[in-house]
mmCIF file of C-alpha atoms and ligand atoms in Angstrom:
data_model
loop_
_atom_site.group_PDB
_atom_site.id
_atom_site.type_symbol
_atom_site.label_atom_id
_atom_site.label_comp_id
_atom_site.label_asym_id
_atom_site.label_seq_id
_atom_site.Cartn_x
_atom_site.Cartn_y
_atom_site.Cartn_z
ATOM 1 C CA UNK A 3 -0.248 -0.073 -0.216
ATOM 2 C CA UNK A 4 1.502 3.486 -0.857
ATOM 3 C CA UNK A 5 2.008 5.650 2.044
ATOM 4 C CA UNK A 6 -0.050 8.410 2.455
ATOM 5 C CA UNK A 7 2.086 10.789 1.781
ATOM 6 C CA UNK A 8 2.696 10.341 -1.827
ATOM 7 C CA UNK A 9 -0.495 11.014 -1.927
ATOM 8 C CA UNK A 10 -2.819 14.346 -1.932
ATOM 9 C CA UNK A 11 -6.338 15.322 -2.041
ATOM 10 C CA UNK A 12 -6.959 17.844 -5.346
ATOM 11 C CA UNK A 13 -10.235 19.738 -6.246
ATOM 12 C CA UNK A 14 -8.611 20.439 -9.819
ATOM 13 C CA UNK A 15 -5.552 20.699 -12.147
ATOM 14 C CA UNK A 16 -6.176 23.254 -14.993
ATOM 15 C CA UNK A 17 -4.414 25.005 -17.123
ATOM 16 C CA UNK A 18 -5.121 29.091 -17.660
ATOM 17 C CA UNK A 19 -2.734 31.859 -16.776
ATOM 18 C CA UNK A 20 -1.760 33.408 -13.723
ATOM 19 C CA UNK A 21 -3.845 36.236 -12.356
ATOM 20 C CA UNK A 22 -1.720 37.418 -9.718
ATOM 21 C CA UNK A 23 1.903 37.061 -8.700
ATOM 22 C CA UNK A 24 4.784 39.126 -10.366
ATOM 23 C CA UNK A 25 4.420 35.618 -12.938
ATOM 24 C CA UNK A 26 1.074 37.516 -13.037
ATOM 25 C CA UNK A 27 -0.705 36.947 -17.095
ATOM 26 C CA UNK A 28 2.225 34.017 -18.513
ATOM 27 C CA UNK A 29 0.498 30.002 -19.130
ATOM 28 C CA UNK A 30 -0.090 27.761 -15.781
ATOM 29 C CA UNK A 31 -0.980 24.853 -14.593
ATOM 30 C CA UNK A 32 -2.741 25.515 -11.389
ATOM 31 C CA UNK A 33 -2.705 22.145 -9.278
ATOM 32 C CA UNK A 34 -5.305 23.252 -6.616
ATOM 33 C CA UNK A 35 -5.628 20.777 -3.455
ATOM 34 C CA UNK A 36 -8.560 19.842 -1.266
ATOM 35 C CA UNK A 37 -8.746 21.795 2.686
ATOM 36 C CA UNK A 38 -7.933 24.578 4.353
ATOM 37 C CA UNK A 39 -8.196 25.879 7.834
ATOM 38 C CA UNK A 40 -8.918 29.084 7.037
ATOM 39 C CA UNK A 41 -12.380 30.842 7.001
ATOM 40 C CA UNK A 42 -11.212 34.188 5.337
ATOM 41 C CA UNK A 43 -14.768 35.889 4.996
ATOM 42 C CA UNK A 44 -13.703 37.100 1.058
ATOM 43 C CA UNK A 45 -12.513 33.714 0.400
ATOM 44 C CA UNK A 46 -13.230 32.818 -3.586
ATOM 45 C CA UNK A 47 -12.608 29.192 -3.688
ATOM 46 C CA UNK A 48 -14.658 27.902 -0.696
ATOM 47 C CA UNK A 49 -15.293 25.035 -3.374
ATOM 48 C CA UNK A 50 -11.887 23.540 -2.316
ATOM 49 C CA UNK A 51 -12.351 22.851 1.352
ATOM 50 C CA UNK A 52 -14.080 19.621 1.158
ATOM 51 C CA UNK A 53 -14.217 17.045 -1.465
ATOM 52 C CA UNK A 54 -11.611 16.274 -3.986
ATOM 53 C CA UNK A 55 -10.430 13.517 -5.245
ATOM 54 C CA UNK A 56 -7.075 11.332 -3.797
ATOM 55 C CA UNK A 57 -3.713 11.000 -6.470
ATOM 56 C CA UNK A 58 -0.334 9.882 -6.378
ATOM 57 C CA UNK A 59 1.953 12.403 -7.054
ATOM 58 C CA UNK A 60 3.039 9.946 -9.763
ATOM 59 C CA UNK A 61 -0.378 10.794 -11.342
ATOM 60 C CA UNK A 62 -0.334 14.666 -10.455
ATOM 61 C CA UNK A 63 3.028 14.987 -12.275
ATOM 62 C CA UNK A 64 1.736 13.284 -15.347
ATOM 63 C CA UNK A 65 -1.511 15.098 -15.829
ATOM 64 C CA UNK A 66 0.332 18.634 -14.846
ATOM 65 C CA UNK A 67 2.706 17.108 -17.902
ATOM 66 C CA UNK A 68 0.309 16.788 -20.033
ATOM 67 C CA UNK A 69 -0.576 20.325 -20.463
ATOM 68 C CA UNK A 70 3.033 21.322 -22.159
ATOM 69 C CA UNK A 71 3.331 24.007 -19.983
ATOM 70 C CA UNK A 72 6.413 25.564 -17.763
ATOM 71 C CA UNK A 73 5.035 27.036 -15.317
ATOM 72 C CA UNK A 74 2.902 24.958 -12.787
ATOM 73 C CA UNK A 75 1.244 26.823 -9.882
ATOM 74 C CA UNK A 76 0.444 24.835 -6.244
ATOM 75 C CA UNK A 77 -2.615 26.371 -4.801
ATOM 76 C CA UNK A 78 -6.029 25.814 -2.940
ATOM 77 C CA UNK A 79 -7.554 26.590 0.089
ATOM 78 C CA UNK A 80 -4.249 26.239 1.897
ATOM 79 C CA UNK A 81 -1.849 23.351 0.375
ATOM 80 C CA UNK A 82 0.296 23.340 3.118
ATOM 81 C CA UNK A 83 -2.784 21.557 5.358
ATOM 82 C CA UNK A 84 -1.821 18.429 3.182
ATOM 83 C CA UNK A 85 1.693 17.125 4.340
ATOM 84 C CA UNK A 86 2.844 15.400 1.164
ATOM 85 C CA UNK A 87 2.445 19.252 -0.226
ATOM 86 C CA UNK A 88 6.418 19.489 -0.140
ATOM 87 C CA UNK A 89 6.415 16.398 -1.732
ATOM 88 C CA UNK A 90 4.975 17.152 -4.395
ATOM 89 C CA UNK A 91 6.774 21.087 -5.466
ATOM 90 C CA UNK A 92 9.775 18.639 -4.782
ATOM 91 C CA UNK A 93 9.103 16.871 -7.542
ATOM 92 C CA UNK A 94 7.660 19.230 -9.077
ATOM 93 C CA UNK A 95 10.560 21.010 -9.179
ATOM 94 C CA UNK A 96 12.805 17.995 -10.414
ATOM 95 C CA UNK A 97 10.258 17.593 -13.802
ATOM 96 C CA UNK A 98 11.973 20.566 -14.549
ATOM 97 C CA UNK A 99 9.260 22.997 -13.834
ATOM 98 C CA UNK A 100 8.841 26.830 -13.018
ATOM 99 C CA UNK A 101 7.020 26.161 -9.818
ATOM 100 C CA UNK A 102 5.267 28.573 -7.712
ATOM 101 C CA UNK A 103 2.786 28.009 -4.224
ATOM 102 C CA UNK A 104 -0.270 29.824 -2.454
ATOM 103 C CA UNK A 105 0.076 30.035 1.212
ATOM 104 C CA UNK A 106 -1.911 31.272 3.267
ATOM 105 C CA UNK A 107 1.115 32.311 5.495
ATOM 106 C CA UNK A 108 -0.906 30.370 8.281
ATOM 107 C CA UNK A 109 1.356 27.060 7.977
ATOM 108 C CA UNK A 110 4.961 26.613 8.233
ATOM 109 C CA UNK A 111 7.355 27.758 4.796
ATOM 110 C CA UNK A 112 10.744 26.520 5.866
ATOM 111 C CA UNK A 113 10.380 22.631 4.534
ATOM 112 C CA UNK A 114 9.483 23.892 1.265
ATOM 113 C CA UNK A 115 11.776 23.635 -0.999
ATOM 114 C CA UNK A 116 13.947 26.228 -1.976
ATOM 115 C CA UNK A 117 14.312 25.952 -5.842
ATOM 116 C CA UNK A 118 9.878 27.204 -5.370
ATOM 117 C CA UNK A 119 8.579 30.847 -5.827
ATOM 118 C CA UNK A 120 7.192 30.722 -2.590
ATOM 119 C CA UNK A 121 3.803 33.704 -2.378
ATOM 120 C CA UNK A 122 2.257 34.207 0.984
ATOM 121 C CA UNK A 123 -0.350 36.048 2.247
ATOM 122 C CA UNK A 124 -0.418 38.132 5.095
ATOM 123 C CA UNK A 125 -3.792 38.378 6.624
ATOM 124 C CA UNK A 126 -5.538 41.347 7.426
ATOM 125 C CA UNK A 127 -7.824 42.202 10.305
ATOM 126 C CA UNK A 128 -10.657 42.744 7.098
ATOM 127 C CA UNK A 129 -10.412 38.808 6.865
ATOM 128 C CA UNK A 130 -11.143 38.066 10.097
ATOM 129 C CA UNK A 131 -8.385 35.387 10.427
ATOM 130 C CA UNK A 132 -5.361 37.872 11.349
ATOM 131 C CA UNK A 133 -4.832 36.115 14.129
ATOM 132 C CA UNK A 134 -3.978 33.473 11.754
ATOM 133 C CA UNK A 135 -0.699 34.725 10.658
ATOM 134 C CA UNK A 136 2.588 32.763 11.722
ATOM 135 C CA UNK A 137 4.797 35.756 11.123
ATOM 136 C CA UNK A 138 8.124 32.822 12.246
ATOM 137 C CA UNK A 139 7.890 32.812 8.041
ATOM 138 C CA UNK A 140 9.814 36.208 7.653
ATOM 139 C CA UNK A 141 12.542 34.640 7.898
ATOM 140 C CA UNK A 142 12.218 31.928 5.098
ATOM 141 C CA UNK A 143 10.883 34.284 2.539
ATOM 142 C CA UNK A 144 13.174 34.757 0.026
ATOM 143 C CA UNK A 145 13.831 37.843 -2.862
ATOM 144 C CA UNK A 146 11.745 35.820 -4.857
ATOM 145 C CA UNK A 147 9.600 35.011 -2.637
ATOM 146 C CA UNK A 148 6.196 37.793 -2.385
ATOM 147 C CA UNK A 149 4.444 38.457 0.218
ATOM 148 C CA UNK A 150 0.460 39.427 -0.600
ATOM 149 C CA UNK A 151 -1.929 41.328 1.350
ATOM 150 C CA UNK A 152 -5.655 41.734 0.691
ATOM 151 C CA UNK A 153 -6.844 44.857 1.413
ATOM 152 C CA UNK A 154 -10.630 45.011 2.770
ATOM 153 C CA UNK A 155 -10.434 48.814 3.314
ATOM 154 C CA UNK A 156 -8.752 51.976 4.487
ATOM 155 C CA UNK A 157 -7.961 50.468 8.094
ATOM 156 C CA UNK A 158 -6.698 47.236 6.409
ATOM 157 C CA UNK A 159 -4.370 49.717 4.498
ATOM 158 C CA UNK A 160 -2.407 51.494 7.307
ATOM 159 C CA UNK A 161 -1.913 48.393 9.464
ATOM 160 C CA UNK A 162 -0.432 46.502 6.283
ATOM 161 C CA UNK A 163 1.844 49.560 5.874
ATOM 162 C CA UNK A 164 2.379 49.915 9.664
ATOM 163 C CA UNK A 165 3.337 45.657 9.502
ATOM 164 C CA UNK A 166 5.316 46.549 6.485
ATOM 165 C CA UNK A 167 8.069 48.628 8.586
ATOM 166 C CA UNK A 168 7.581 47.343 11.501
ATOM 167 C CA UNK A 169 9.554 43.459 10.184
ATOM 168 C CA UNK A 170 11.434 45.637 7.043
ATOM 169 C CA UNK A 171 9.374 43.457 4.740
ATOM 170 C CA UNK A 172 10.279 45.571 1.699
ATOM 171 C CA UNK A 173 13.865 44.731 2.165
ATOM 172 C CA UNK A 174 13.377 41.451 2.579
ATOM 173 C CA UNK A 175 11.230 40.612 0.188
ATOM 174 C CA UNK A 176 8.270 41.815 -2.407
ATOM 175 C CA UNK A 177 4.706 42.965 -1.640
ATOM 176 C CA UNK A 178 2.558 42.633 -3.654
ATOM 177 C CA UNK A 179 -1.377 45.133 -2.088
ATOM 178 C CA UNK A 180 -4.717 43.926 -3.507
ATOM 179 C CA UNK A 181 -8.527 45.248 -3.111
ATOM 180 C CA UNK A 182 -10.692 42.624 -2.419
ATOM 181 C CA UNK A 183 -13.160 41.956 -5.002
ATOM 182 C CA UNK A 184 -16.364 44.059 -4.475
ATOM 183 C CA UNK A 185 -14.947 45.376 -1.133
ATOM 184 C CA UNK A 186 -12.784 48.300 -1.596
ATOM 185 C CA UNK A 187 -12.233 50.804 -5.279
ATOM 186 C CA UNK A 188 -9.251 49.810 -7.162
ATOM 187 C CA UNK A 189 -8.781 53.507 -7.945
ATOM 188 C CA UNK A 190 -8.593 54.534 -4.176
ATOM 189 C CA UNK A 191 -6.157 51.532 -3.512
ATOM 190 C CA UNK A 192 -3.822 53.173 -6.407
ATOM 191 C CA UNK A 193 -4.386 56.027 -5.479
ATOM 192 C CA UNK A 194 -2.671 55.820 -2.769
ATOM 193 C CA UNK A 195 -0.194 53.424 -3.107
ATOM 194 C CA UNK A 196 1.262 55.846 -5.394
ATOM 195 C CA UNK A 197 -0.244 59.087 -2.885
ATOM 196 C CA UNK A 198 2.384 57.459 -0.210
ATOM 197 C CA UNK A 199 5.120 56.690 -2.342
ATOM 198 C CA UNK A 200 4.677 53.250 -1.265
ATOM 199 C CA UNK A 201 6.983 50.134 -3.128
ATOM 200 C CA UNK A 202 4.722 47.503 -3.198
ATOM 201 C CA UNK A 203 3.608 45.983 -6.761
ATOM 202 C CA UNK A 204 -0.787 47.079 -6.932
ATOM 203 C CA UNK A 205 -2.549 43.995 -8.642
ATOM 204 C CA UNK A 206 -5.926 43.724 -10.077
ATOM 205 C CA UNK A 207 -7.277 39.398 -9.951
ATOM 206 C CA UNK A 208 -6.678 38.559 -13.631
ATOM 207 C CA UNK A 209 -8.289 36.194 -13.448
ATOM 208 C CA UNK A 210 -11.526 37.621 -12.613
ATOM 209 C CA UNK A 211 -11.650 40.298 -15.167
ATOM 210 C CA UNK A 212 -10.714 37.900 -17.901
ATOM 211 C CA UNK A 213 -13.192 35.338 -16.484
ATOM 212 C CA UNK A 214 -15.394 36.785 -14.371
ATOM 213 C CA UNK A 215 -14.394 34.631 -11.289
ATOM 214 C CA UNK A 216 -14.999 31.469 -13.526
ATOM 215 C CA UNK A 217 -13.927 27.637 -11.687
ATOM 216 C CA UNK A 218 -10.891 26.259 -13.634
ATOM 217 C CA UNK A 219 -10.703 29.215 -15.226
HETATM 218 S S1 SF4 B 323 -7.207 30.855 3.163
HETATM 219 FE FE1 SF4 B 323 -7.591 31.315 0.919
HETATM 220 S S2 SF4 B 323 -8.663 29.475 0.887
HETATM 221 FE FE2 SF4 B 323 -8.573 29.585 3.405
HETATM 222 S S3 SF4 B 323 -10.297 31.095 3.233
HETATM 223 FE FE3 SF4 B 323 -9.394 32.315 2.753
HETATM 224 S S4 SF4 B 323 -8.773 33.210 1.113
HETATM 225 FE FE4 SF4 B 323 -9.934 31.139 1.640
#
């Protein structure tokens, strides 16, 4: 019988354009792992909280390879909620893919293969999950990694600016600011960043603009 860590519960594997981060716009295969211990109030992937199907890592690799695409993003849910995710990331790197992971910031990222680009959320008070942030993760971020703050309000923006200052985040890694969809006006956020001369990257979720958040796109 195969060991449990060699199987992962998967919600979907699909080919699309990367909607966020510094690789935005690049064709990418998404491997969406099932399950998340958080409940952010703006979550747009609640369908990944449960269900899914068990796949061996070999089978995931075959499915990914069939799309003939260099970039692979492991996402969720919270992909690191499944211990086998670390093996999956390493196997994808070994197979020659350019691999990224989207994680909530609530799980230890230290064991992630150093070849993987980590896009880690910091949850703001407006997410209603701010107490889940694992700030010890900040020590493991590389210059090529990214911190993502989804902002719900001016209060969230001010909170995130103070955090950047407190932890010197702009010296450690790249920081992305996104408006929570339908909650914070994107133009307002863009204006605040310019007014404050803040060296963060403003981003909109490309897949929502192109496909209105259709599942599997
Ligand atoms: S961490 Fe991500 S998947 Fe989990 S509840 Fe928050 S937004 Fe949804």
